[in-house]
Amino acid sequence: MTSIGIIGSEGRMGVALAAAIAEAGQQRLGIDKGGDVAALAADAGVLVDFSSPAALEATLDACIAAGTPIVIGTTGLEERHHWLIDEAAKDVAVLQTGNTSLGVTLLAHLVREAAARLGADWDIEVLEMHHRMKVDAPSGTALLLGQAAAEGRGISLDICSERGRDGLTGARGHGKIGFASLRGGTVAGDHDVIFAGSEEMITLSHRAENRMIFARGAVRAALWLIHQKPGRYTMPEVLGL
């Protein structure tokens, strides 16, 4: 039995993770805001963090000190956070992802393949919808899918992405990857990647019906990660893609 520590155990994802850990027959540990992350890292075999970017540095420091691997599903990360993750990965195994769903992981693989084969004449749009309480946009999953499309084309997403269209924006840029974000209700997460060609269109989609899909994927990733050497890992590696 592996002890899995949850950062943010009382949040919505924390509750789902607790259920997924029990479902997998593993031991659950956890803290919430103000809890002792160093003690949790020392006691747990692996940590899972879906809390907030502001707490990430202290959590990574605790993981390094304890030699504890960590799965990071927190979204809204900035360049500095990724630098911190890269530094931590020199000492412990770290898996960071915008989405822990196994279905989304496979979808990103399909998006990458489609983008590579269809070419730049096909316009790519990433559409996502989440519940009214989500605070960041585009979602981490939308960015993950956009990154997969950019990798398929061998281009940089930072250079080719288009967001927040409003007013007289002019014609769509050739080879751009567009993003659109919708918010409302209690939607757990809907994502469509649209490939629009001349007189035809392909849509690759994923619908999240319950947060448990993310929790189960995170637990599977955590159980895989404890057997890895220090380094930075991704969800496709969990599935052997």
PDB file of C-alpha atoms in Angstrom:
ATOM      1  CA  MET A   1       0.000   0.000   0.000  1.00  0.00           C
ATOM      2  CA  THR A   2       1.262   3.450  -0.960  1.00  0.00           C
ATOM      3  CA  SER A   3       0.530   6.567   1.099  1.00  0.00           C
ATOM      4  CA  ILE A   4      -0.579   9.399  -1.213  1.00  0.00           C
ATOM      5  CA  GLY A   5      -0.537  12.909   0.213  1.00  0.00           C
ATOM      6  CA  ILE A   6      -3.088  15.448  -1.020  1.00  0.00           C
ATOM      7  CA  ILE A   7      -2.304  19.176  -1.064  1.00  0.00           C
ATOM      8  CA  GLY A   8      -5.678  20.897  -0.660  1.00  0.00           C
ATOM      9  CA  SER A   9      -7.506  17.896   0.745  1.00  0.00           C
ATOM     10  CA  GLU A  10     -10.719  19.788   1.543  1.00  0.00           C
ATOM     11  CA  GLY A  11     -11.183  21.290  -1.922  1.00  0.00           C
ATOM     12  CA  ARG A  12     -13.332  19.804  -4.675  1.00  0.00           C
ATOM     13  CA  MET A  13     -10.419  17.962  -6.245  1.00  0.00           C
ATOM     14  CA  GLY A  14      -9.122  16.969  -2.815  1.00  0.00           C
ATOM     15  CA  VAL A  15     -12.397  15.220  -2.017  1.00  0.00           C
ATOM     16  CA  ALA A  16     -12.362  13.467  -5.413  1.00  0.00           C
ATOM     17  CA  LEU A  17      -8.743  12.403  -4.880  1.00  0.00           C
ATOM     18  CA  ALA A  18      -9.585  10.951  -1.475  1.00  0.00           C
ATOM     19  CA  ALA A  19     -12.313   8.837  -3.094  1.00  0.00           C
ATOM     20  CA  ALA A  20      -9.996   7.723  -5.908  1.00  0.00           C
ATOM     21  CA  ILE A  21      -7.242   6.763  -3.462  1.00  0.00           C
ATOM     22  CA  ALA A  22      -9.700   4.668  -1.451  1.00  0.00           C
ATOM     23  CA  GLU A  23     -11.002   3.133  -4.684  1.00  0.00           C
ATOM     24  CA  ALA A  24      -7.444   2.145  -5.588  1.00  0.00           C
ATOM     25  CA  GLY A  25      -6.882   0.550  -2.177  1.00  0.00           C
ATOM     26  CA  GLN A  26      -4.153   3.006  -1.161  1.00  0.00           C
ATOM     27  CA  GLN A  27      -3.619   5.101   1.975  1.00  0.00           C
ATOM     28  CA  ARG A  28      -4.642   8.764   2.019  1.00  0.00           C
ATOM     29  CA  LEU A  29      -2.883  11.599   3.833  1.00  0.00           C
ATOM     30  CA  GLY A  30      -3.682  15.267   3.359  1.00  0.00           C
ATOM     31  CA  ILE A  31      -3.443  18.889   4.404  1.00  0.00           C
ATOM     32  CA  ASP A  32      -5.344  22.032   3.525  1.00  0.00           C
ATOM     33  CA  LYS A  33      -4.438  25.730   3.571  1.00  0.00           C
ATOM     34  CA  GLY A  34      -2.082  26.439   6.464  1.00  0.00           C
ATOM     35  CA  GLY A  35      -1.143  22.790   6.924  1.00  0.00           C
ATOM     36  CA  ASP A  36       2.387  21.492   7.414  1.00  0.00           C
ATOM     37  CA  VAL A  37       3.501  20.563   3.889  1.00  0.00           C
ATOM     38  CA  ALA A  38       6.969  19.540   5.084  1.00  0.00           C
ATOM     39  CA  ALA A  39       5.479  16.964   7.473  1.00  0.00           C
ATOM     40  CA  LEU A  40       3.149  15.678   4.757  1.00  0.00           C
ATOM     41  CA  ALA A  41       6.024  15.274   2.288  1.00  0.00           C
ATOM     42  CA  ALA A  42       8.032  13.390   4.915  1.00  0.00           C
ATOM     43  CA  ASP A  43       5.153  11.009   5.711  1.00  0.00           C
ATOM     44  CA  ALA A  44       3.784  10.350   2.211  1.00  0.00           C
ATOM     45  CA  GLY A  45       5.228   8.170  -0.501  1.00  0.00           C
ATOM     46  CA  VAL A  46       4.086  10.649  -3.167  1.00  0.00           C
ATOM     47  CA  LEU A  47       2.216  13.970  -3.208  1.00  0.00           C
ATOM     48  CA  VAL A  48      -0.591  15.146  -5.477  1.00  0.00           C
ATOM     49  CA  ASP A  49      -1.115  18.916  -5.767  1.00  0.00           C
ATOM     50  CA  PHE A  50      -4.192  20.593  -7.306  1.00  0.00           C
ATOM     51  CA  SER A  51      -4.070  23.638  -5.032  1.00  0.00           C
ATOM     52  CA  SER A  52      -2.739  27.016  -6.232  1.00  0.00           C
ATOM     53  CA  PRO A  53       0.328  28.385  -8.024  1.00  0.00           C
ATOM     54  CA  ALA A  54       1.131  30.565  -4.992  1.00  0.00           C
ATOM     55  CA  ALA A  55       1.734  27.492  -2.823  1.00  0.00           C
ATOM     56  CA  LEU A  56       3.858  25.591  -5.326  1.00  0.00           C
ATOM     57  CA  GLU A  57       7.315  26.849  -4.337  1.00  0.00           C
ATOM     58  CA  ALA A  58       6.932  25.808  -0.688  1.00  0.00           C
ATOM     59  CA  THR A  59       5.534  22.443  -1.760  1.00  0.00           C
ATOM     60  CA  LEU A  60       8.456  21.764  -4.108  1.00  0.00           C
ATOM     61  CA  ASP A  61      10.940  22.749  -1.386  1.00  0.00           C
ATOM     62  CA  ALA A  62       9.286  20.244   0.960  1.00  0.00           C
ATOM     63  CA  CYS A  63       9.428  17.510  -1.692  1.00  0.00           C
ATOM     64  CA  ILE A  64      13.130  18.127  -2.327  1.00  0.00           C
ATOM     65  CA  ALA A  65      13.916  18.039   1.393  1.00  0.00           C
ATOM     66  CA  ALA A  66      12.022  14.778   1.883  1.00  0.00           C
ATOM     67  CA  GLY A  67      12.932  13.199  -1.457  1.00  0.00           C
ATOM     68  CA  THR A  68       9.223  12.776  -2.236  1.00  0.00           C
ATOM     69  CA  PRO A  69       7.899  12.630  -5.826  1.00  0.00           C
ATOM     70  CA  ILE A  70       4.971  14.873  -6.743  1.00  0.00           C
ATOM     71  CA  VAL A  71       2.172  15.012  -9.315  1.00  0.00           C
ATOM     72  CA  ILE A  72       1.232  18.631 -10.099  1.00  0.00           C
ATOM     73  CA  GLY A  73      -2.188  19.228 -11.637  1.00  0.00           C
ATOM     74  CA  THR A  74      -2.444  22.887 -10.615  1.00  0.00           C
ATOM     75  CA  THR A  75      -3.328  25.167 -13.545  1.00  0.00           C
ATOM     76  CA  GLY A  76      -2.508  28.823 -14.116  1.00  0.00           C
ATOM     77  CA  LEU A  77       1.240  28.233 -13.801  1.00  0.00           C
ATOM     78  CA  GLU A  78       3.591  30.913 -15.107  1.00  0.00           C
ATOM     79  CA  GLU A  79       7.132  30.745 -16.495  1.00  0.00           C
ATOM     80  CA  ARG A  80       8.665  31.061 -13.026  1.00  0.00           C
ATOM     81  CA  HIS A  81       6.687  28.061 -11.774  1.00  0.00           C
ATOM     82  CA  HIS A  82       7.953  25.923 -14.636  1.00  0.00           C
ATOM     83  CA  TRP A  83      11.505  26.997 -13.784  1.00  0.00           C
ATOM     84  CA  LEU A  84      10.911  25.909 -10.175  1.00  0.00           C
ATOM     85  CA  ILE A  85       9.588  22.556 -11.409  1.00  0.00           C
ATOM     86  CA  ASP A  86      12.638  22.064 -13.630  1.00  0.00           C
ATOM     87  CA  GLU A  87      14.911  22.759 -10.669  1.00  0.00           C
ATOM     88  CA  ALA A  88      13.002  20.385  -8.379  1.00  0.00           C
ATOM     89  CA  ALA A  89      13.112  17.660 -11.034  1.00  0.00           C
ATOM     90  CA  LYS A  90      16.887  17.518 -10.612  1.00  0.00           C
ATOM     91  CA  ASP A  91      16.304  15.987  -7.153  1.00  0.00           C
ATOM     92  CA  VAL A  92      12.893  14.279  -7.262  1.00  0.00           C
ATOM     93  CA  ALA A  93      10.486  12.813  -9.797  1.00  0.00           C
ATOM     94  CA  VAL A  94       7.922  15.455 -10.869  1.00  0.00           C
ATOM     95  CA  LEU A  95       4.963  14.968 -13.178  1.00  0.00           C
ATOM     96  CA  GLN A  96       3.299  18.229 -14.191  1.00  0.00           C
ATOM     97  CA  THR A  97       0.277  18.366 -16.456  1.00  0.00           C
ATOM     98  CA  GLY A  98      -2.663  20.580 -17.332  1.00  0.00           C
ATOM     99  CA  ASN A  99      -4.956  17.547 -17.164  1.00  0.00           C
ATOM    100  CA  THR A 100      -4.627  14.148 -15.480  1.00  0.00           C
ATOM    101  CA  SER A 101      -7.490  12.530 -17.402  1.00  0.00           C
ATOM    102  CA  LEU A 102      -6.365   9.442 -19.288  1.00  0.00           C
ATOM    103  CA  GLY A 103      -8.856  10.320 -22.033  1.00  0.00           C
ATOM    104  CA  VAL A 104      -7.431  13.827 -22.468  1.00  0.00           C
ATOM    105  CA  THR A 105      -3.921  12.379 -22.513  1.00  0.00           C
ATOM    106  CA  LEU A 106      -4.896  10.183 -25.450  1.00  0.00           C
ATOM    107  CA  LEU A 107      -6.754  13.090 -27.087  1.00  0.00           C
ATOM    108  CA  ALA A 108      -3.591  15.216 -27.006  1.00  0.00           C
ATOM    109  CA  HIS A 109      -1.747  12.378 -28.740  1.00  0.00           C
ATOM    110  CA  LEU A 110      -4.404  12.289 -31.479  1.00  0.00           C
ATOM    111  CA  VAL A 111      -4.309  16.093 -31.852  1.00  0.00           C
ATOM    112  CA  ARG A 112      -0.541  16.000 -32.301  1.00  0.00           C
ATOM    113  CA  GLU A 113      -0.857  13.302 -34.953  1.00  0.00           C
ATOM    114  CA  ALA A 114      -3.650  15.138 -36.800  1.00  0.00           C
ATOM    115  CA  ALA A 115      -1.774  18.447 -36.808  1.00  0.00           C
ATOM    116  CA  ALA A 116       1.344  16.788 -38.180  1.00  0.00           C
ATOM    117  CA  ARG A 117      -0.504  15.089 -41.024  1.00  0.00           C
ATOM    118  CA  LEU A 118      -3.046  17.735 -42.066  1.00  0.00           C
ATOM    119  CA  GLY A 119      -0.596  20.631 -42.383  1.00  0.00           C
ATOM    120  CA  ALA A 120      -0.882  24.390 -41.959  1.00  0.00           C
ATOM    121  CA  ASP A 121      -3.683  24.809 -44.529  1.00  0.00           C
ATOM    122  CA  TRP A 122      -6.053  23.441 -41.882  1.00  0.00           C
ATOM    123  CA  ASP A 123      -7.054  26.052 -39.286  1.00  0.00           C
ATOM    124  CA  ILE A 124      -6.943  24.852 -35.673  1.00  0.00           C
ATOM    125  CA  GLU A 125      -9.291  26.178 -32.983  1.00  0.00           C
ATOM    126  CA  VAL A 126      -9.385  24.992 -29.358  1.00  0.00           C
ATOM    127  CA  LEU A 127     -12.736  25.521 -27.634  1.00  0.00           C
ATOM    128  CA  GLU A 128     -13.191  24.873 -23.910  1.00  0.00           C
ATOM    129  CA  MET A 129     -15.993  25.294 -21.379  1.00  0.00           C
ATOM    130  CA  HIS A 130     -15.821  25.049 -17.593  1.00  0.00           C
ATOM    131  CA  HIS A 131     -17.932  25.835 -14.534  1.00  0.00           C
ATOM    132  CA  ARG A 132     -18.589  29.435 -13.525  1.00  0.00           C
ATOM    133  CA  MET A 133     -16.085  29.310 -10.644  1.00  0.00           C
ATOM    134  CA  LYS A 134     -12.977  28.610 -12.747  1.00  0.00           C
ATOM    135  CA  VAL A 135     -10.577  31.556 -12.473  1.00  0.00           C
ATOM    136  CA  ASP A 136      -8.061  30.996 -15.298  1.00  0.00           C
ATOM    137  CA  ALA A 137      -8.488  30.981 -19.076  1.00  0.00           C
ATOM    138  CA  PRO A 138      -7.701  29.310 -21.376  1.00  0.00           C
ATOM    139  CA  SER A 139      -7.837  26.192 -19.254  1.00  0.00           C
ATOM    140  CA  GLY A 140      -4.696  24.183 -18.617  1.00  0.00           C
ATOM    141  CA  THR A 141      -6.186  21.432 -20.757  1.00  0.00           C
ATOM    142  CA  ALA A 142      -6.853  23.809 -23.659  1.00  0.00           C
ATOM    143  CA  LEU A 143      -3.234  24.957 -23.512  1.00  0.00           C
ATOM    144  CA  LEU A 144      -2.084  21.329 -23.328  1.00  0.00           C
ATOM    145  CA  LEU A 145      -4.081  20.542 -26.479  1.00  0.00           C
ATOM    146  CA  GLY A 146      -2.839  23.674 -28.220  1.00  0.00           C
ATOM    147  CA  GLN A 147       0.723  22.714 -27.332  1.00  0.00           C
ATOM    148  CA  ALA A 148       0.136  19.259 -28.804  1.00  0.00           C
ATOM    149  CA  ALA A 149      -1.097  20.834 -32.044  1.00  0.00           C
ATOM    150  CA  ALA A 150       1.910  23.163 -32.169  1.00  0.00           C
ATOM    151  CA  GLU A 151       4.297  20.259 -31.590  1.00  0.00           C
ATOM    152  CA  GLY A 152       2.627  18.358 -34.401  1.00  0.00           C
ATOM    153  CA  ARG A 153       3.377  21.252 -36.730  1.00  0.00           C
ATOM    154  CA  GLY A 154       6.841  21.851 -35.335  1.00  0.00           C
ATOM    155  CA  ILE A 155       6.085  25.432 -34.292  1.00  0.00           C
ATOM    156  CA  SER A 156       6.034  27.428 -31.041  1.00  0.00           C
ATOM    157  CA  LEU A 157       2.630  27.908 -29.404  1.00  0.00           C
ATOM    158  CA  ASP A 158       3.837  31.186 -27.871  1.00  0.00           C
ATOM    159  CA  ILE A 159       4.257  32.615 -31.349  1.00  0.00           C
ATOM    160  CA  CYS A 160       1.267  31.110 -33.155  1.00  0.00           C
ATOM    161  CA  SER A 161      -1.589  31.310 -30.620  1.00  0.00           C
ATOM    162  CA  GLU A 162      -4.541  33.698 -31.020  1.00  0.00           C
ATOM    163  CA  ARG A 163      -6.747  34.559 -28.033  1.00  0.00           C
ATOM    164  CA  GLY A 164      -9.441  36.975 -26.956  1.00  0.00           C
ATOM    165  CA  ARG A 165     -10.728  38.037 -30.355  1.00  0.00           C
ATOM    166  CA  ASP A 166     -13.016  41.048 -30.141  1.00  0.00           C
ATOM    167  CA  GLY A 167     -13.989  43.811 -32.522  1.00  0.00           C
ATOM    168  CA  LEU A 168     -12.287  44.317 -35.874  1.00  0.00           C
ATOM    169  CA  THR A 169      -9.483  41.801 -35.507  1.00  0.00           C
ATOM    170  CA  GLY A 170      -8.766  41.332 -39.198  1.00  0.00           C
ATOM    171  CA  ALA A 171      -8.576  38.023 -41.015  1.00  0.00           C
ATOM    172  CA  ARG A 172      -7.417  34.914 -39.200  1.00  0.00           C
ATOM    173  CA  GLY A 173      -3.634  34.545 -39.321  1.00  0.00           C
ATOM    174  CA  HIS A 174      -2.349  31.690 -41.473  1.00  0.00           C
ATOM    175  CA  GLY A 175      -1.106  28.795 -39.347  1.00  0.00           C
ATOM    176  CA  LYS A 176      -2.422  30.270 -36.104  1.00  0.00           C
ATOM    177  CA  ILE A 177      -3.925  28.190 -33.290  1.00  0.00           C
ATOM    178  CA  GLY A 178      -6.991  29.886 -31.840  1.00  0.00           C
ATOM    179  CA  PHE A 179      -8.441  29.593 -28.337  1.00  0.00           C
ATOM    180  CA  ALA A 180     -11.952  30.313 -27.084  1.00  0.00           C
ATOM    181  CA  SER A 181     -13.137  29.978 -23.468  1.00  0.00           C
ATOM    182  CA  LEU A 182     -16.698  29.597 -22.205  1.00  0.00           C
ATOM    183  CA  ARG A 183     -17.762  29.703 -18.540  1.00  0.00           C
ATOM    184  CA  GLY A 184     -21.042  28.732 -16.923  1.00  0.00           C
ATOM    185  CA  GLY A 185     -22.994  26.331 -14.779  1.00  0.00           C
ATOM    186  CA  THR A 186     -21.260  23.332 -13.264  1.00  0.00           C
ATOM    187  CA  VAL A 187     -19.439  21.983 -16.328  1.00  0.00           C
ATOM    188  CA  ALA A 188     -16.493  19.844 -15.199  1.00  0.00           C
ATOM    189  CA  GLY A 189     -14.631  20.383 -18.466  1.00  0.00           C
ATOM    190  CA  ASP A 190     -15.503  20.183 -22.176  1.00  0.00           C
ATOM    191  CA  HIS A 191     -12.830  20.480 -24.875  1.00  0.00           C
ATOM    192  CA  ASP A 192     -13.028  20.501 -28.671  1.00  0.00           C
ATOM    193  CA  VAL A 193     -10.095  20.767 -31.057  1.00  0.00           C
ATOM    194  CA  ILE A 194     -11.428  21.820 -34.460  1.00  0.00           C
ATOM    195  CA  PHE A 195      -9.450  21.267 -37.657  1.00  0.00           C
ATOM    196  CA  ALA A 196     -11.134  23.396 -40.321  1.00  0.00           C
ATOM    197  CA  GLY A 197     -10.025  22.747 -43.870  1.00  0.00           C
ATOM    198  CA  SER A 198     -11.340  23.740 -47.269  1.00  0.00           C
ATOM    199  CA  GLU A 199     -14.943  22.469 -47.391  1.00  0.00           C
ATOM    200  CA  GLU A 200     -14.414  19.930 -44.586  1.00  0.00           C
ATOM    201  CA  MET A 201     -13.901  19.909 -40.829  1.00  0.00           C
ATOM    202  CA  ILE A 202     -12.708  17.453 -38.191  1.00  0.00           C
ATOM    203  CA  THR A 203     -13.491  17.844 -34.485  1.00  0.00           C
ATOM    204  CA  LEU A 204     -11.696  15.878 -31.773  1.00  0.00           C
ATOM    205  CA  SER A 205     -13.581  16.130 -28.478  1.00  0.00           C
ATOM    206  CA  HIS A 206     -13.523  15.173 -24.824  1.00  0.00           C
ATOM    207  CA  ARG A 207     -16.294  15.585 -22.247  1.00  0.00           C
ATOM    208  CA  ALA A 208     -15.571  15.375 -18.533  1.00  0.00           C
ATOM    209  CA  GLU A 209     -18.720  14.215 -16.726  1.00  0.00           C
ATOM    210  CA  ASN A 210     -17.229  14.139 -13.235  1.00  0.00           C
ATOM    211  CA  ARG A 211     -14.028  15.262 -11.474  1.00  0.00           C
ATOM    212  CA  MET A 212     -13.378  11.638 -10.613  1.00  0.00           C
ATOM    213  CA  ILE A 213     -11.789  11.121 -14.043  1.00  0.00           C
ATOM    214  CA  PHE A 214      -9.052  13.593 -13.103  1.00  0.00           C
ATOM    215  CA  ALA A 215      -8.672  12.082  -9.647  1.00  0.00           C
ATOM    216  CA  ARG A 216      -8.342   8.522 -10.984  1.00  0.00           C
ATOM    217  CA  GLY A 217      -5.790   9.648 -13.558  1.00  0.00           C
ATOM    218  CA  ALA A 218      -3.801  11.511 -10.898  1.00  0.00           C
ATOM    219  CA  VAL A 219      -3.736   8.433  -8.651  1.00  0.00           C
ATOM    220  CA  ARG A 220      -2.574   6.265 -11.539  1.00  0.00           C
ATOM    221  CA  ALA A 221       0.131   8.833 -12.322  1.00  0.00           C
ATOM    222  CA  ALA A 222       1.198   8.960  -8.661  1.00  0.00           C
ATOM    223  CA  LEU A 223       1.509   5.183  -8.411  1.00  0.00           C
ATOM    224  CA  TRP A 224       3.584   5.187 -11.604  1.00  0.00           C
ATOM    225  CA  LEU A 225       5.763   8.113 -10.503  1.00  0.00           C
ATOM    226  CA  ILE A 226       7.002   6.523  -7.276  1.00  0.00           C
ATOM    227  CA  HIS A 227       9.002   4.041  -9.367  1.00  0.00           C
ATOM    228  CA  GLN A 228      10.741   6.727 -11.462  1.00  0.00           C
ATOM    229  CA  LYS A 229      14.122   8.371 -11.039  1.00  0.00           C
ATOM    230  CA  PRO A 230      14.389  12.151 -10.475  1.00  0.00           C
ATOM    231  CA  GLY A 231      13.266  14.031 -13.564  1.00  0.00           C
ATOM    232  CA  ARG A 232      10.315  15.786 -15.145  1.00  0.00           C
ATOM    233  CA  TYR A 233       7.604  13.507 -16.527  1.00  0.00           C
ATOM    234  CA  THR A 234       4.330  13.814 -18.440  1.00  0.00           C
ATOM    235  CA  MET A 235       1.013  11.949 -18.595  1.00  0.00           C
ATOM    236  CA  PRO A 236       1.756  10.346 -21.990  1.00  0.00           C
ATOM    237  CA  GLU A 237       4.660   8.529 -20.345  1.00  0.00           C
ATOM    238  CA  VAL A 238       2.225   7.057 -17.821  1.00  0.00           C
ATOM    239  CA  LEU A 239       0.291   5.545 -20.743  1.00  0.00           C
ATOM    240  CA  GLY A 240       3.437   4.573 -22.629  1.00  0.00           C
ATOM    241  CA  LEU A 241       2.706   6.948 -25.529  1.00  0.00           C
TER     242      LEU A 241
END
